[in-house]
Short mmCIF file of C-alpha atoms in Angstrom, two decimals:
data_model
loop_
_atom_site.label_atom_id
_atom_site.label_comp_id
_atom_site.label_asym_id
_atom_site.label_seq_id
_atom_site.Cartn_x
_atom_site.Cartn_y
_atom_site.Cartn_z
CA UNK A 261 -68.51 52.29 -10.52
CA UNK A 262 -68.63 55.93 -9.33
CA UNK A 263 -72.15 55.99 -7.74
CA UNK A 264 -72.98 52.55 -6.28
CA UNK A 265 -75.44 54.10 -3.78
CA UNK A 266 -77.71 55.32 -6.57
CA UNK A 267 -77.60 52.03 -8.47
CA UNK A 268 -78.27 50.01 -5.32
CA UNK A 269 -81.29 52.19 -4.43
CA UNK A 270 -82.75 51.69 -7.90
CA UNK A 271 -82.29 47.93 -7.82
CA UNK A 272 -84.15 47.84 -4.49
CA UNK A 273 -87.22 49.58 -5.93
CA UNK A 274 -90.46 47.61 -5.86
CA UNK A 275 -91.12 46.59 -9.43
CA UNK A 276 -87.52 46.78 -10.64
CA UNK A 277 -87.08 42.99 -10.70
CA UNK A 278 -90.41 42.58 -12.54
CA UNK A 279 -89.34 45.16 -15.13
CA UNK A 280 -86.01 43.39 -15.68
CA UNK A 281 -87.74 40.02 -16.11
CA UNK A 282 -90.28 41.48 -18.55
CA UNK A 283 -87.42 42.72 -20.73
CA UNK A 284 -85.96 39.20 -20.89
CA UNK A 285 -88.82 38.01 -23.10
CA UNK A 286 -88.04 38.03 -26.86
CA UNK A 287 -89.34 41.17 -28.62
CA UNK A 288 -90.88 42.47 -25.39
CA UNK A 289 -92.12 46.08 -25.34
CA UNK A 290 -91.86 47.65 -21.89
CA UNK A 291 -92.38 51.30 -20.95
CA UNK A 292 -91.12 52.95 -17.78
CA UNK A 293 -93.00 56.18 -18.50
CA UNK A 294 -91.45 59.60 -18.05
CA UNK A 295 -88.67 59.63 -15.47
CA UNK A 296 -87.43 62.85 -13.82
CA UNK A 297 -83.89 64.15 -14.09
CA UNK A 298 -81.29 61.50 -14.88
CA UNK A 299 -83.38 58.64 -13.51
CA UNK A 300 -83.66 57.16 -17.01
CA UNK A 301 -79.87 56.82 -17.29
CA UNK A 302 -79.69 55.44 -13.74
CA UNK A 303 -82.34 52.86 -14.63
CA UNK A 304 -80.40 51.73 -17.71
CA UNK A 305 -77.19 51.53 -15.66
CA UNK A 306 -78.94 49.41 -13.03
CA UNK A 307 -80.38 47.09 -15.70
CA UNK A 308 -76.96 46.78 -17.36
CA UNK A 309 -75.49 45.64 -14.05
CA UNK A 310 -78.45 43.32 -13.47
CA UNK A 311 -77.91 41.70 -16.89
CA UNK A 312 -74.09 41.86 -17.31
CA UNK A 313 -73.97 39.74 -20.49
CA UNK A 314 -76.50 41.79 -22.45
CA UNK A 315 -75.82 44.67 -24.84
CA UNK A 316 -77.89 47.83 -24.29
CA UNK A 317 -78.39 50.25 -27.20
CA UNK A 318 -79.74 53.70 -26.36
CA UNK A 319 -81.55 55.39 -29.26
CA UNK A 320 -81.68 59.12 -28.48
CA UNK A 321 -83.78 61.64 -30.46
CA UNK A 322 -80.74 63.75 -31.47
CA UNK A 323 -77.03 64.45 -30.92
CA UNK A 324 -77.52 66.68 -27.85
CA UNK A 325 -79.64 64.04 -26.13
CA UNK A 326 -77.10 61.33 -27.02
CA UNK A 327 -74.31 63.40 -25.43
CA UNK A 328 -76.46 63.79 -22.30
CA UNK A 329 -77.03 60.04 -22.10
CA UNK A 330 -73.32 59.36 -22.53
CA UNK A 331 -72.32 61.93 -19.89
CA UNK A 332 -74.79 60.51 -17.35
CA UNK A 333 -73.86 56.89 -18.03
CA UNK A 334 -70.16 57.73 -17.72
CA UNK A 335 -70.86 58.75 -14.12
CA UNK A 336 -72.91 55.61 -13.41
CA UNK A 337 -70.95 52.87 -15.22
CA UNK A 338 -67.30 52.05 -15.96
CA UNK A 339 -66.27 54.28 -18.85
CA UNK A 340 -64.59 51.46 -20.79
CA UNK A 341 -67.96 49.70 -21.10
CA UNK A 342 -69.56 52.64 -22.95
CA UNK A 343 -69.36 53.83 -26.54
CA UNK A 344 -70.98 56.55 -28.66
CA UNK A 345 -71.94 56.03 -32.31
CA UNK A 346 -72.53 59.59 -33.57
CA UNK A 347 -74.60 60.42 -36.61
CA UNK A 348 -72.96 61.82 -39.72
CA UNK A 349 -72.90 65.54 -40.35
CA UNK A 350 -73.17 64.98 -44.09
CA UNK A 351 -74.83 62.59 -46.50
CA UNK A 352 -72.90 59.82 -48.17
CA UNK A 353 -70.12 57.51 -47.05
CA UNK A 354 -67.54 60.23 -46.46
CA UNK A 355 -67.60 62.11 -43.15
CA UNK A 356 -65.51 65.32 -43.38
CA UNK A 357 -65.09 65.60 -39.61
CA UNK A 358 -62.39 63.13 -38.58
CA UNK A 359 -63.46 63.26 -34.94
CA UNK A 360 -66.91 61.93 -35.88
CA UNK A 361 -65.56 59.51 -38.49
CA UNK A 362 -63.01 58.18 -36.03
CA UNK A 363 -65.53 57.68 -33.25
CA UNK A 364 -67.88 55.83 -35.62
CA UNK A 365 -65.05 53.53 -36.74
CA UNK A 366 -63.82 52.90 -33.19
CA UNK A 367 -67.33 52.12 -31.92
CA UNK A 368 -68.04 49.70 -34.77
CA UNK A 369 -64.71 47.96 -34.13
CA UNK A 370 -65.55 47.60 -30.42
CA UNK A 371 -69.04 46.36 -31.25
CA UNK A 372 -67.76 43.75 -33.69
CA UNK A 373 -65.40 42.27 -31.09
CA UNK A 374 -67.97 42.42 -28.26
CA UNK A 375 -66.19 45.06 -26.18
CA UNK A 376 -69.22 47.36 -25.65
CA UNK A 377 -71.80 46.95 -22.88
CA UNK A 378 -73.86 50.11 -23.44
CA UNK A 379 -73.89 51.78 -26.85
CA UNK A 380 -75.37 55.29 -27.17
CA UNK A 381 -76.49 56.58 -30.55
CA UNK A 382 -79.25 58.53 -32.27
CA UNK A 383 -82.18 57.14 -34.20
CA UNK A 384 -80.87 58.72 -37.38
CA UNK A 385 -77.39 57.25 -36.89
CA UNK A 386 -78.95 53.81 -36.50
CA UNK A 387 -80.62 54.23 -39.92
CA UNK A 388 -77.41 55.23 -41.73
CA UNK A 389 -75.74 52.58 -43.89
CA UNK A 390 -71.97 52.33 -43.93
CA UNK A 391 -69.18 50.36 -45.58
CA UNK A 392 -67.07 50.56 -42.43
CA UNK A 393 -67.91 47.05 -41.13
CA UNK A 394 -66.66 45.60 -44.44
CA UNK A 395 -63.64 47.92 -44.31
CA UNK A 396 -62.79 46.79 -40.79
CA UNK A 397 -62.97 43.16 -41.85
CA UNK A 398 -60.81 43.79 -44.94
CA UNK A 399 -58.30 46.38 -43.79
CA UNK A 400 -57.98 46.45 -40.00
CA UNK A 401 -54.22 46.67 -39.54
CA UNK A 402 -52.28 44.97 -36.76
CA UNK A 403 -48.74 46.38 -36.53
CA UNK A 404 -46.14 44.22 -34.86
CA UNK A 405 -43.08 42.04 -35.55
CA UNK A 406 -43.30 40.48 -38.98
CA UNK A 407 -44.96 43.43 -40.75
CA UNK A 408 -42.54 44.59 -43.44
CA UNK A 409 -41.75 48.26 -44.03
CA UNK A 410 -43.10 48.32 -47.58
CA UNK A 411 -46.28 46.49 -46.56
CA UNK A 412 -46.92 48.98 -43.76
CA UNK A 413 -46.62 52.02 -46.07
CA UNK A 414 -48.80 50.39 -48.73
CA UNK A 415 -51.48 49.36 -46.24
CA UNK A 416 -51.71 52.83 -44.67
CA UNK A 417 -52.13 54.38 -48.11
CA UNK A 418 -54.80 51.87 -49.05
CA UNK A 419 -56.67 52.54 -45.78
CA UNK A 420 -57.03 56.23 -46.64
CA UNK A 421 -54.28 57.77 -44.50
CA UNK A 422 -52.73 60.97 -45.89
CA UNK A 423 -48.95 60.89 -46.31
CA UNK A 424 -47.46 64.14 -44.92
CA UNK A 425 -43.94 65.40 -44.07
CA UNK A 426 -44.75 65.36 -40.34
CA UNK A 427 -47.77 63.92 -38.55
CA UNK A 428 -49.81 66.72 -37.01
CA UNK A 429 -53.33 65.29 -36.80
CA UNK A 430 -55.35 62.09 -36.94
CA UNK A 431 -55.61 60.15 -40.23
CA UNK A 432 -52.02 61.01 -41.23
CA UNK A 433 -48.72 59.15 -41.58
CA UNK A 434 -45.16 60.16 -42.46
CA UNK A 435 -42.04 58.36 -43.62
CA UNK A 436 -38.52 59.58 -42.82
CA UNK A 437 -35.84 57.08 -43.76
CA UNK A 438 -36.67 53.92 -41.83
CA UNK A 439 -39.10 55.64 -39.44
CA UNK A 440 -42.87 55.60 -39.97
CA UNK A 441 -45.15 57.77 -37.81
CA UNK A 442 -48.90 57.19 -37.84
CA UNK A 443 -51.84 58.72 -36.00
CA UNK A 444 -54.90 56.62 -36.65
CA UNK A 445 -58.44 55.94 -35.55
CA UNK A 446 -58.50 53.84 -32.42
CA UNK A 447 -55.20 55.25 -31.12
CA UNK A 448 -54.83 57.32 -27.95
CA UNK A 449 -51.54 58.79 -29.21
CA UNK A 450 -49.56 58.66 -32.46
CA UNK A 451 -47.03 55.87 -32.83
CA UNK A 452 -43.52 55.70 -34.25
CA UNK A 453 -42.20 52.53 -35.92
CA UNK A 454 -38.45 52.22 -36.48
CA UNK A 455 -37.31 49.79 -39.18
CA UNK A 456 -33.95 48.29 -40.10
CA UNK A 457 -34.45 47.47 -43.73
CA UNK A 458 -37.77 45.62 -43.86
CA UNK A 459 -37.68 44.53 -40.21
CA UNK A 460 -39.51 46.34 -37.40
CA UNK A 461 -37.09 46.82 -34.51
CA UNK A 462 -38.94 49.22 -32.20
CA UNK A 463 -42.38 50.76 -31.78
CA UNK A 464 -43.27 53.60 -29.40
CA UNK A 465 -46.08 56.05 -28.73
CA UNK A 466 -45.12 59.73 -28.71
CA UNK A 467 -46.46 63.13 -27.75
CA UNK A 468 -47.68 65.10 -30.75
CA UNK A 469 -46.58 68.48 -29.36
CA UNK A 470 -43.10 67.58 -28.07
CA UNK A 471 -42.36 64.57 -30.33
CA UNK A 472 -40.99 62.81 -27.23
CA UNK A 473 -41.54 59.11 -26.67
CA UNK A 474 -44.20 58.22 -24.07
CA UNK A 475 -43.93 54.45 -23.96
CA UNK A 476 -43.02 51.19 -25.68
CA UNK A 477 -45.71 49.40 -27.73
CA UNK A 478 -45.77 45.66 -28.33
CA UNK A 479 -48.58 45.68 -30.89
CA UNK A 480 -50.78 48.36 -32.40
CA UNK A 481 -54.21 48.30 -34.06
CA UNK A 482 -54.92 50.88 -36.77
CA UNK A 483 -58.42 51.32 -38.20
CA UNK A 484 -59.21 52.40 -41.78
CA UNK A 485 -60.01 56.05 -42.54
CA UNK A 486 -61.60 55.75 -45.98
CA UNK A 487 -63.97 52.79 -46.12
CA UNK A 488 -64.26 52.84 -49.91
CA UNK A 489 -60.48 52.74 -50.40
CA UNK A 490 -60.14 50.02 -47.79
CA UNK A 491 -62.78 47.82 -49.41
CA UNK A 492 -61.42 48.37 -52.93
CA UNK A 493 -63.19 46.98 -55.96
CA UNK A 494 -64.43 43.87 -54.23
CA UNK A 495 -68.10 43.31 -53.35
CA UNK A 496 -69.09 44.98 -50.10
CA UNK A 497 -72.46 45.60 -48.54
CA UNK A 498 -73.41 48.79 -46.72
CA UNK A 499 -75.04 47.91 -43.40
CA UNK A 500 -76.82 49.88 -40.71
CA UNK A 501 -76.08 49.74 -37.00
CA UNK A 502 -79.28 47.80 -36.24
CA UNK A 503 -78.14 45.11 -38.69
CA UNK A 504 -74.86 44.75 -36.78
CA UNK A 505 -76.27 44.63 -33.24
CA UNK A 506 -76.73 41.10 -31.81
CA UNK A 507 -80.33 39.90 -31.79
CA UNK A 508 -80.35 39.59 -28.00
CA UNK A 509 -79.59 43.28 -27.45
CA UNK A 510 -82.04 45.56 -25.66
CA UNK A 511 -83.05 48.82 -27.32
CA UNK A 512 -83.65 51.77 -25.00
CA UNK A 513 -85.86 54.16 -26.95
CA UNK A 514 -85.91 57.75 -25.69
CA UNK A 515 -88.91 59.78 -26.90
CA UNK A 516 -89.34 57.53 -29.89
CA UNK A 517 -91.95 59.69 -31.59
CA UNK A 518 -89.37 62.47 -31.97
CA UNK A 519 -86.67 59.98 -32.95
CA UNK A 520 -88.81 58.30 -35.62
CA UNK A 521 -89.75 61.72 -37.02
CA UNK A 522 -86.04 62.51 -37.42
CA UNK A 523 -85.52 59.28 -39.38
CA UNK A 524 -88.38 60.24 -41.73
CA UNK A 525 -86.98 63.76 -42.09
CA UNK A 526 -83.50 62.45 -42.93
CA UNK A 527 -84.99 60.15 -45.59
CA UNK A 528 -86.88 63.03 -47.21
CA UNK A 529 -83.97 65.48 -47.00
CA UNK A 530 -81.57 62.94 -48.53
CA UNK A 531 -83.55 62.92 -51.75
CA UNK A 532 -83.72 66.72 -51.84
CA UNK A 533 -79.97 67.11 -51.34
CA UNK A 534 -79.25 64.41 -53.92
CA UNK A 535 -81.33 66.25 -56.52
CA UNK A 536 -79.47 69.50 -55.82
CA UNK A 537 -76.10 67.73 -56.10
CA UNK A 538 -77.06 66.12 -59.42
CA UNK A 539 -78.05 69.51 -60.85
CA UNK A 540 -74.55 70.71 -59.96
CA UNK A 541 -73.03 67.82 -61.86
CA UNK A 542 -72.01 65.76 -58.83
CA UNK A 543 -72.32 61.99 -58.67
CA UNK A 544 -74.23 60.92 -55.58
CA UNK A 545 -75.47 57.45 -54.63
CA UNK A 546 -79.21 56.77 -54.35
CA UNK A 547 -80.50 57.43 -50.85
CA UNK A 548 -81.37 53.74 -50.44
CA UNK A 549 -77.61 53.04 -50.50
CA UNK A 550 -76.82 55.39 -47.62
CA UNK A 551 -79.99 55.19 -45.51
CA UNK A 552 -82.38 52.47 -44.42
CA UNK A 553 -85.93 53.11 -45.58
CA UNK A 554 -88.09 54.21 -42.61
CA UNK A 555 -90.39 51.19 -42.96
CA UNK A 556 -87.41 48.82 -42.94
CA UNK A 557 -85.91 50.71 -40.00
CA UNK A 558 -89.12 50.21 -38.00
CA UNK A 559 -89.10 46.51 -38.88
CA UNK A 560 -85.50 46.20 -37.68
CA UNK A 561 -86.40 47.90 -34.39
CA UNK A 562 -89.32 45.56 -33.82
CA UNK A 563 -86.96 42.58 -33.89
CA UNK A 564 -85.42 43.60 -30.54
CA UNK A 565 -86.74 43.78 -27.02
CA UNK A 566 -87.36 47.40 -26.12
CA UNK A 567 -87.50 49.64 -23.07
CA UNK A 568 -89.29 52.90 -23.87
CA UNK A 569 -88.43 55.88 -21.67
CA UNK A 570 -89.81 59.39 -21.88
CA UNK A 571 -93.22 58.34 -23.19
CA UNK A 572 -96.53 57.48 -21.61
CA UNK A 573 -98.40 55.34 -20.67
CA UNK A 574 -96.10 53.16 -18.56
CA UNK A 575 -96.40 49.40 -18.39
CA UNK A 576 -94.01 49.21 -15.41
CA UNK A 577 -93.99 52.37 -13.34
CA UNK A 578 -91.30 52.73 -10.68
CA UNK A 579 -91.44 54.81 -7.50
CA UNK A 580 -89.25 57.64 -8.82
CA UNK A 581 -90.17 61.27 -8.18
CA UNK A 582 -88.76 64.65 -9.07
CA UNK A 583 -86.09 66.10 -6.80
CA UNK A 584 -87.19 68.96 -4.52
CA UNK A 585 -86.79 72.49 -5.88
CA UNK A 586 -84.04 74.19 -3.86
CA UNK A 587 -84.30 77.59 -5.60
CA UNK A 588 -80.86 78.64 -4.29
CA UNK A 589 -82.08 78.33 -0.71
CA UNK A 590 -79.34 76.31 0.96
CA UNK A 591 -81.51 75.82 4.05
CA UNK A 592 -83.50 73.35 1.95
CA UNK A 593 -80.45 71.20 1.28
CA UNK A 594 -81.21 68.93 4.20
CA UNK A 595 -82.10 65.22 4.29
CA UNK A 596 -85.76 64.38 4.76
CA UNK A 597 -86.37 62.35 7.88
CA UNK A 598 -85.73 58.68 7.15
CA UNK A 599 -83.98 59.44 3.90
CA UNK A 600 -80.43 60.14 2.72
CA UNK A 601 -79.47 63.10 0.55
CA UNK A 602 -76.72 62.78 -2.06
CA UNK A 603 -75.47 66.01 -3.66
CA UNK A 604 -73.40 65.53 -6.80
CA UNK A 605 -70.75 68.10 -7.68
CA UNK A 606 -69.10 68.81 -11.04
CA UNK A 607 -65.59 69.01 -9.60
CA UNK A 608 -63.47 69.10 -6.43
CA UNK A 609 -63.68 72.88 -6.14
CA UNK A 610 -67.48 72.85 -6.14
CA UNK A 611 -67.50 70.08 -3.55
CA UNK A 612 -65.24 72.09 -1.22
CA UNK A 613 -67.42 75.14 -1.70
CA UNK A 614 -70.56 73.23 -0.71
CA UNK A 615 -68.78 71.70 2.27
CA UNK A 616 -68.15 75.23 3.54
CA UNK A 617 -71.69 76.42 2.84
CA UNK A 618 -73.51 73.38 4.23
CA UNK A 619 -71.15 72.41 7.06
CA UNK A 620 -71.25 73.56 10.66
CA UNK A 621 -67.96 75.47 10.45
CA UNK A 622 -65.98 72.54 11.81
CA UNK A 623 -66.17 70.53 8.62
CA UNK A 624 -69.16 68.46 9.74
CA UNK A 625 -72.11 67.99 7.37
CA UNK A 626 -75.65 67.29 8.64
CA UNK A 627 -76.37 63.61 9.29
CA UNK A 628 -77.56 61.83 6.18
CA UNK A 629 -76.05 64.38 3.77
CA UNK A 630 -73.29 63.20 1.43
CA UNK A 631 -71.34 65.19 -1.15
CA UNK A 632 -69.72 63.37 -4.08
CA UNK A 633 -68.09 64.18 -7.41
CA UNK A 634 -70.13 62.95 -10.34
CA UNK A 635 -72.26 65.30 -12.38
CA UNK A 636 -75.61 64.08 -13.64
CA UNK A 637 -77.99 66.08 -15.81
CA UNK A 638 -80.69 66.23 -13.13
CA UNK A 639 -81.63 64.92 -9.72
CA UNK A 640 -84.48 62.64 -8.67
CA UNK A 641 -85.97 61.09 -5.54
CA UNK A 642 -86.13 57.39 -4.66
CA UNK A 643 -87.54 55.81 -1.51
CA UNK A 644 -84.83 56.46 1.08
CA UNK A 645 -82.55 58.47 -1.22
CA UNK A 646 -82.76 61.93 -2.80
CA UNK A 647 -80.21 62.86 -5.48
CA UNK A 648 -79.46 66.53 -6.18
CA UNK A 649 -76.91 68.20 -8.44
CA UNK A 650 -74.96 71.34 -7.65
CA UNK A 651 -76.13 73.08 -10.83
CA UNK A 652 -79.75 72.53 -9.78
CA UNK A 653 -79.05 73.97 -6.34
CA UNK A 654 -77.52 77.13 -7.81
CA UNK A 655 -79.81 77.21 -10.88
CA UNK A 656 -77.06 77.28 -13.47
CA UNK A 657 -76.70 75.36 -16.70
CA UNK A 658 -74.84 72.08 -16.67
CA UNK A 659 -71.79 72.07 -18.93
CA UNK A 660 -71.02 68.81 -20.68
CA UNK A 661 -67.28 68.29 -20.96
CA UNK A 662 -65.92 65.47 -23.05
CA UNK A 663 -62.30 65.13 -24.06
CA UNK A 664 -61.56 65.56 -27.76
CA UNK A 665 -60.94 62.19 -29.35
#
């Protein structure tokens, strides 16, 4: 965990244990009120560590807020315990952006096998119905010894992968003699399978740019691209995220009035876009097949315990205050008496720069001042600990950087 000092300070707060216990009750509704900076993400991280067997689902008002939650939680929790379920950028089952479609498929696969501890999504994404859970159950492909050459090619085609002369992007596969290359959802790098007749003799990952091998693979999991192709003609039910989440999960609702309004807006806009598409001669499914009705969505939400953040009044208010305003005056970057000051930096270069500016010339920082790498969206103050970010000190915008999937 990158910032144990922050988590430990939160767990020591008066009232934190009472808040955690209140959330243990079935269908409990607890509000922390508005929290400054990234204190809301820090609170969720502390609760996730306090209740290590529970799934936390963050419902953000929109995509930008979901990215902020994910970026903050990545600093506070192990990255392999987090997942993002992004909302579609179009109506219907098909998502034209493979990066979004792939992340949705990967997150659902992780959720279904219990590999997610904190899931970040938007309210609208949680109301979208999808065939992907049925597709994952029907067409999730495990490649390893025993999978015949012809079966592999047929399965990839049925899962919606495009057959190309040479793999250049995700959702593609190629066949050259007895060699099959595939770059699928859920894969960090493309893979190359070498066959002798129908028998798999070697499987390796490779670099897309150089085509050079990067390592031997024992087994490989490939997720479907096209849910409708993967399901086929058999009966399959579209399900929403809230229907897939275990009943014991905790919903973290961020500014739920805004989030609920977006669900209503998506429901209304779906009908408008469907009418336009029908006038153009297109066949589109009824909106009830691709979205949960707002009333049903609210009923699904009410079946979970909930922590509301960003709204008032608070049922359990914690002693968290806004961080002091530095206003580019580095003389103010000093610990308050009896308290520690933690300054978080975006990168190593920024940390070295602040060491020079805040140090005594001999590399010594003032007592109680600590610099660390780990960018949060905003600072906050706890009893005994003040958290600041370098972009707040210099009054510049924080840049969210997330590797392309």
